[in-house]
Amino acid sequence: MIWSTGLPRCEIQKGDPCYPALLAETCDAPDVLHVIGELDALAPGLAVVGSRRATPYGLAAIDLLAGWAASAGHTIISGGAVGCDQAAHRAALERDGRTVAVMAGGADVAYPRASGALLREIALAGAVVSEHAWGTEPRKWAFRTRNRIIAGLGAALLVAEAALPSGTFSTADYALDAGRTVLVVPGSIFSASSRGTNRLLAQGAVPITDPSELRLCLEPLLGCGLTELPDARREPPEADPLLEALIADPMRPDDVARAFGMDVVTTMRRIGVLSAAGLVERYRDGRYGVSRRYNRR
């Protein structure tokens, strides 16, 4: 069965009232968008991109940051590819959030082939879009040109992980040309997978190390999101053992993982909950400990 069977689809022309306003403002917006899913999902959101060969660090960063943004009610926009793209879509879906996949072929053509089930989930929770006609197979050059749509749909672009060279740079260039804020997750200077992201930081991109920093950047662009914090962002109980441990002895995420027997994704998600609630913060040496706000209580 074709993954999109039974799902609503339409074509919208540039100039139609339902054509995404932010995308329409860009200099090379497509004349037509083919959409499977809900048109409402094409509202401004956060574009998230990164390496197809994502490391556990990159995947954990996406789960933490894109997951928080989705929990706050912001649409997550990415390209549907393996690695960071699919991690961003899944982070949104796991929080019952909205997500949009921009395809390099026809919107109804699954690429990679094995991603049909994920694309169906995306369309049910948001939309799958393309500038190409139905049934078009993806071509190599189209992956770069579709990046302008990813950048154009987002009010900001978050680059989670990128090596050198990286196709992610084209998305960052499109975002800058469109006047978008480029946000970057810093990486280790010893990791080849972070050389691209660290280069973007050296060129003036905004570093993002936790959900509270992401929130400060997104609020002027997208508003404050949900007025009531979802469960993942409500202030945890004072008796949270992780909070108590970080108050007693600030730790780096890898130390937390060892101490509590958790994997890196779970560790960063737990720390993210505490950080978004304003209870812990990242220190300059990379450790997480009690926040100044919490100390003032």
Short mmCIF file of C-alpha atoms in Angstrom, two decimals:
data_model
loop_
_atom_site.label_atom_id
_atom_site.label_comp_id
_atom_site.label_asym_id
_atom_site.label_seq_id
_atom_site.Cartn_x
_atom_site.Cartn_y
_atom_site.Cartn_z
CA MET A 1 0.00 0.00 0.00
CA ILE A 2 1.22 3.49 -0.84
CA TRP A 3 1.93 5.27 2.44
CA SER A 4 -0.34 8.23 1.62
CA THR A 5 -3.44 6.18 0.73
CA GLY A 6 -6.58 7.75 2.20
CA LEU A 7 -4.87 10.93 3.42
CA PRO A 8 -6.05 14.40 2.31
CA ARG A 9 -3.92 16.05 -0.37
CA CYS A 10 -4.05 19.31 -2.27
CA GLU A 11 -2.03 21.78 -4.33
CA ILE A 12 -1.71 25.41 -3.30
CA GLN A 13 -0.48 28.16 -5.57
CA LYS A 14 1.72 31.04 -4.53
CA GLY A 15 -0.69 33.90 -3.88
CA ASP A 16 -3.43 31.66 -2.45
CA PRO A 17 -4.59 32.75 1.03
CA CYS A 18 -3.46 29.42 2.48
CA TYR A 19 0.06 29.61 1.00
CA PRO A 20 2.57 29.86 3.90
CA ALA A 21 3.17 33.56 4.50
CA LEU A 22 6.78 33.25 5.64
CA LEU A 23 7.71 31.11 2.65
CA ALA A 24 5.98 33.54 0.27
CA GLU A 25 8.28 36.31 1.51
CA THR A 26 11.44 34.51 0.36
CA CYS A 27 13.04 35.42 -2.96
CA ASP A 28 12.68 31.99 -4.61
CA ALA A 29 9.47 30.60 -3.13
CA PRO A 30 8.00 27.73 -5.21
CA ASP A 31 5.02 28.58 -7.41
CA VAL A 32 3.09 25.57 -6.13
CA LEU A 33 3.20 23.34 -3.07
CA HIS A 34 1.87 19.78 -3.09
CA VAL A 35 0.62 18.97 0.39
CA ILE A 36 -0.43 15.74 2.09
CA GLY A 37 -1.97 16.39 5.49
CA GLU A 38 -3.24 19.54 7.14
CA LEU A 39 -2.66 23.02 5.70
CA ASP A 40 -2.79 24.50 9.21
CA ALA A 41 0.52 22.76 9.92
CA LEU A 42 2.25 25.13 7.48
CA ALA A 43 2.15 27.94 10.03
CA PRO A 44 5.55 29.37 11.05
CA GLY A 45 7.61 26.97 13.14
CA LEU A 46 11.14 25.87 13.99
CA ALA A 47 13.20 24.33 11.18
CA VAL A 48 15.62 21.65 12.41
CA VAL A 49 18.42 20.16 10.31
CA GLY A 50 21.63 18.23 10.80
CA SER A 51 23.77 15.34 9.68
CA ARG A 52 22.40 12.15 8.18
CA ARG A 53 25.18 10.37 10.08
CA ALA A 54 24.01 11.65 13.42
CA THR A 55 25.91 10.72 16.56
CA PRO A 56 24.21 9.88 19.87
CA TYR A 57 25.09 13.43 20.97
CA GLY A 58 23.30 14.98 17.98
CA LEU A 59 20.26 12.75 18.42
CA ALA A 60 20.07 13.57 22.14
CA ALA A 61 20.33 17.31 21.42
CA ILE A 62 17.48 17.10 18.92
CA ASP A 63 15.30 15.08 21.27
CA LEU A 64 15.89 17.66 24.01
CA LEU A 65 15.47 20.86 21.97
CA ALA A 66 13.02 19.91 19.21
CA GLY A 67 11.08 17.94 21.80
CA TRP A 68 10.77 20.99 24.02
CA ALA A 69 9.72 23.20 21.09
CA ALA A 70 7.05 20.69 20.04
CA SER A 71 5.80 20.48 23.63
CA ALA A 72 5.50 24.27 23.62
CA GLY A 73 3.19 24.08 20.60
CA HIS A 74 5.69 25.01 17.87
CA THR A 75 5.68 23.12 14.57
CA ILE A 76 8.92 21.24 13.81
CA ILE A 77 10.00 21.43 10.16
CA SER A 78 12.65 19.16 8.63
CA GLY A 79 13.51 17.14 5.54
CA GLY A 80 12.46 13.57 6.32
CA ALA A 81 15.97 12.16 5.74
CA VAL A 82 17.68 9.63 7.99
CA GLY A 83 19.64 10.93 10.94
CA CYS A 84 18.87 14.34 12.39
CA ASP A 85 15.83 15.00 10.17
CA GLN A 86 13.93 11.91 11.24
CA ALA A 87 14.98 12.44 14.85
CA ALA A 88 13.40 15.90 14.75
CA HIS A 89 10.15 14.55 13.33
CA ARG A 90 10.04 11.77 15.94
CA ALA A 91 10.75 14.20 18.78
CA ALA A 92 7.65 16.15 17.75
CA LEU A 93 5.49 13.06 17.27
CA GLU A 94 6.46 11.64 20.67
CA ARG A 95 5.20 14.88 22.28
CA ASP A 96 1.94 14.81 20.27
CA GLY A 97 3.20 17.88 18.42
CA ARG A 98 2.95 19.02 14.81
CA THR A 99 5.70 18.40 12.28
CA VAL A 100 6.24 19.06 8.57
CA ALA A 101 8.50 17.08 6.22
CA VAL A 102 9.74 18.79 3.05
CA MET A 103 10.56 16.22 0.37
CA ALA A 104 13.10 16.33 -2.48
CA GLY A 105 10.79 14.27 -4.69
CA GLY A 106 7.02 14.18 -4.91
CA ALA A 107 5.23 14.55 -1.60
CA ASP A 108 3.72 11.10 -2.12
CA VAL A 109 7.06 9.38 -2.81
CA ALA A 110 8.68 7.85 0.27
CA TYR A 111 12.39 8.56 0.53
CA PRO A 112 14.14 6.71 1.96
CA ARG A 113 11.89 3.86 0.82
CA ALA A 114 11.60 2.47 4.33
CA SER A 115 10.24 5.75 5.71
CA GLY A 116 6.66 5.35 4.51
CA ALA A 117 5.28 4.55 7.97
CA LEU A 118 7.01 7.60 9.47
CA LEU A 119 5.76 9.87 6.67
CA ARG A 120 2.23 8.67 7.31
CA GLU A 121 2.58 9.58 10.99
CA ILE A 122 3.94 12.99 10.00
CA ALA A 123 1.04 13.66 7.62
CA LEU A 124 -1.49 12.63 10.27
CA ALA A 125 0.11 15.01 12.79
CA GLY A 126 1.05 17.76 10.34
CA ALA A 127 1.99 17.69 6.67
CA VAL A 128 4.34 16.31 4.03
CA VAL A 129 5.06 18.87 1.30
CA SER A 130 6.99 19.26 -1.95
CA GLU A 131 7.31 21.66 -4.85
CA HIS A 132 7.54 18.70 -7.24
CA ALA A 133 4.64 17.00 -9.03
CA TRP A 134 3.02 13.93 -7.56
CA GLY A 135 5.02 10.76 -8.23
CA THR A 136 8.33 12.53 -8.92
CA GLU A 137 11.35 10.49 -7.87
CA PRO A 138 13.92 12.48 -5.86
CA ARG A 139 17.00 13.62 -7.75
CA LYS A 140 20.35 14.53 -6.22
CA TRP A 141 20.17 18.25 -7.04
CA ALA A 142 16.68 18.52 -5.55
CA PHE A 143 17.88 17.91 -1.99
CA ARG A 144 19.75 21.20 -2.00
CA THR A 145 16.93 23.21 -3.57
CA ARG A 146 14.34 21.80 -1.17
CA ASN A 147 16.47 23.19 1.67
CA ARG A 148 15.27 26.70 0.77
CA ILE A 149 11.71 25.55 1.56
CA ILE A 150 12.74 24.14 4.94
CA ALA A 151 14.46 27.43 5.76
CA GLY A 152 11.57 29.49 4.37
CA LEU A 153 8.87 27.73 6.39
CA GLY A 154 10.74 28.21 9.67
CA ALA A 155 10.83 31.42 11.68
CA ALA A 156 14.24 30.20 12.88
CA LEU A 157 16.64 27.42 11.92
CA LEU A 158 18.26 25.07 14.45
CA VAL A 159 21.36 23.19 13.26
CA ALA A 160 21.90 20.25 15.58
CA GLU A 161 25.02 18.62 14.17
CA ALA A 162 27.08 19.01 10.99
CA ALA A 163 30.48 17.93 9.76
CA LEU A 164 32.62 19.60 7.08
CA PRO A 165 31.61 19.65 4.30
CA SER A 166 27.87 19.38 4.91
CA GLY A 167 24.68 19.99 2.94
CA THR A 168 23.39 21.61 6.11
CA PHE A 169 25.33 24.73 5.15
CA SER A 170 23.03 25.34 2.18
CA THR A 171 20.04 25.41 4.53
CA ALA A 172 21.85 27.86 6.80
CA ASP A 173 22.68 30.05 3.78
CA TYR A 174 19.04 30.03 2.65
CA ALA A 175 17.95 30.91 6.19
CA LEU A 176 20.34 33.85 6.38
CA ASP A 177 19.27 35.07 2.93
CA ALA A 178 15.66 34.99 4.15
CA GLY A 179 16.51 36.94 7.30
CA ARG A 180 16.01 33.99 9.65
CA THR A 181 17.82 33.50 12.94
CA VAL A 182 20.29 30.60 12.77
CA LEU A 183 20.65 28.67 16.04
CA VAL A 184 23.37 26.08 16.54
CA VAL A 185 24.08 23.32 19.06
CA PRO A 186 27.79 23.57 19.97
CA GLY A 187 29.84 20.40 19.68
CA SER A 188 33.15 19.01 20.84
CA ILE A 189 36.24 20.45 19.16
CA PHE A 190 37.50 16.86 18.95
CA SER A 191 34.46 15.58 17.03
CA ALA A 192 34.51 15.62 13.23
CA SER A 193 30.71 15.52 13.38
CA SER A 194 30.67 18.98 15.01
CA ARG A 195 33.17 20.84 12.84
CA GLY A 196 30.41 22.30 10.70
CA THR A 197 28.28 23.47 13.60
CA ASN A 198 31.29 24.98 15.35
CA ARG A 199 32.19 26.78 12.11
CA LEU A 200 28.70 28.29 12.01
CA LEU A 201 29.15 29.50 15.58
CA ALA A 202 32.45 31.13 14.64
CA GLN A 203 30.60 32.90 11.82
CA GLY A 204 28.07 34.40 14.21
CA ALA A 205 25.27 31.85 14.69
CA VAL A 206 23.50 31.80 18.06
CA PRO A 207 24.60 28.99 20.41
CA ILE A 208 21.82 26.95 22.03
CA THR A 209 22.71 24.66 24.93
CA ASP A 210 19.38 24.10 26.69
CA PRO A 211 15.61 24.64 26.30
CA SER A 212 15.60 27.90 28.27
CA GLU A 213 17.96 29.49 25.72
CA LEU A 214 15.83 28.16 22.86
CA ARG A 215 12.73 29.60 24.48
CA LEU A 216 14.32 33.06 24.73
CA CYS A 217 15.12 32.96 21.01
CA LEU A 218 11.73 31.65 19.87
CA GLU A 219 9.40 33.81 21.97
CA PRO A 220 10.00 37.01 19.94
CA LEU A 221 9.52 35.05 16.69
CA LEU A 222 6.74 32.58 17.49
CA GLY A 223 5.25 33.78 20.76
CA CYS A 224 5.46 31.94 24.05
CA GLY A 225 3.69 28.82 22.76
CA LEU A 226 1.25 27.09 25.05
CA THR A 227 -0.05 29.19 27.92
CA GLU A 228 -0.07 26.15 30.21
CA LEU A 229 3.07 24.08 30.43
CA PRO A 230 2.66 20.48 29.28
CA ASP A 231 3.69 17.68 31.61
CA ALA A 232 7.23 17.55 30.20
CA ARG A 233 7.81 21.17 31.26
CA ARG A 234 5.94 21.47 34.54
CA GLU A 235 8.16 22.09 37.53
CA PRO A 236 9.15 18.68 38.88
CA PRO A 237 8.68 17.82 42.55
CA GLU A 238 11.30 19.03 45.01
CA ALA A 239 12.06 15.38 45.84
CA ASP A 240 13.25 14.55 42.29
CA PRO A 241 16.42 12.48 42.94
CA LEU A 242 18.20 13.93 39.90
CA LEU A 243 17.50 17.48 41.07
CA GLU A 244 18.74 16.61 44.55
CA ALA A 245 21.92 15.07 43.10
CA LEU A 246 22.67 18.13 40.95
CA ILE A 247 22.08 20.46 43.90
CA ALA A 248 24.53 18.46 46.00
CA ASP A 249 27.15 17.95 43.28
CA PRO A 250 26.93 19.52 39.77
CA MET A 251 27.68 16.94 37.07
CA ARG A 252 28.26 16.64 33.35
CA PRO A 253 25.62 14.67 31.39
CA ASP A 254 27.90 11.63 30.98
CA ASP A 255 28.44 11.54 34.76
CA VAL A 256 24.68 11.77 35.30
CA ALA A 257 24.13 8.89 32.87
CA ARG A 258 26.59 6.68 34.74
CA ALA A 259 25.30 7.63 38.17
CA PHE A 260 21.66 6.94 37.29
CA GLY A 261 22.16 4.11 34.80
CA MET A 262 20.48 6.00 31.93
CA ASP A 263 21.31 6.30 28.23
CA VAL A 264 22.30 9.69 26.78
CA VAL A 265 18.88 10.50 25.29
CA THR A 266 17.06 9.81 28.56
CA THR A 267 19.70 11.77 30.48
CA MET A 268 19.39 14.87 28.29
CA ARG A 269 15.59 14.64 28.40
CA ARG A 270 15.61 14.53 32.22
CA ILE A 271 18.07 17.42 32.42
CA GLY A 272 15.98 19.32 29.86
CA VAL A 273 12.87 19.05 32.03
CA LEU A 274 14.74 20.52 35.00
CA SER A 275 16.35 23.21 32.83
CA ALA A 276 13.07 24.27 31.19
CA ALA A 277 11.53 24.54 34.66
CA GLY A 278 14.33 26.90 35.68
CA LEU A 279 15.70 24.59 38.37
CA VAL A 280 19.09 23.74 36.90
CA GLU A 281 21.40 25.43 34.42
CA ARG A 282 24.51 24.64 32.43
CA TYR A 283 27.73 25.99 33.92
CA ARG A 284 30.67 27.22 31.85
CA ASP A 285 32.65 24.04 32.49
CA GLY A 286 29.87 21.89 30.98
CA ARG A 287 28.41 20.67 34.28
CA TYR A 288 24.74 21.09 35.21
CA GLY A 289 23.82 22.31 38.66
CA VAL A 290 21.31 24.35 40.63
CA SER A 291 20.19 27.53 38.86
CA ARG A 292 20.49 31.03 40.28
CA ARG A 293 16.71 31.30 40.11
CA TYR A 294 16.30 28.19 42.27
CA ASN A 295 18.92 29.44 44.75
CA ARG A 296 16.92 32.65 45.28
CA ARG A 297 13.90 30.75 46.61
#
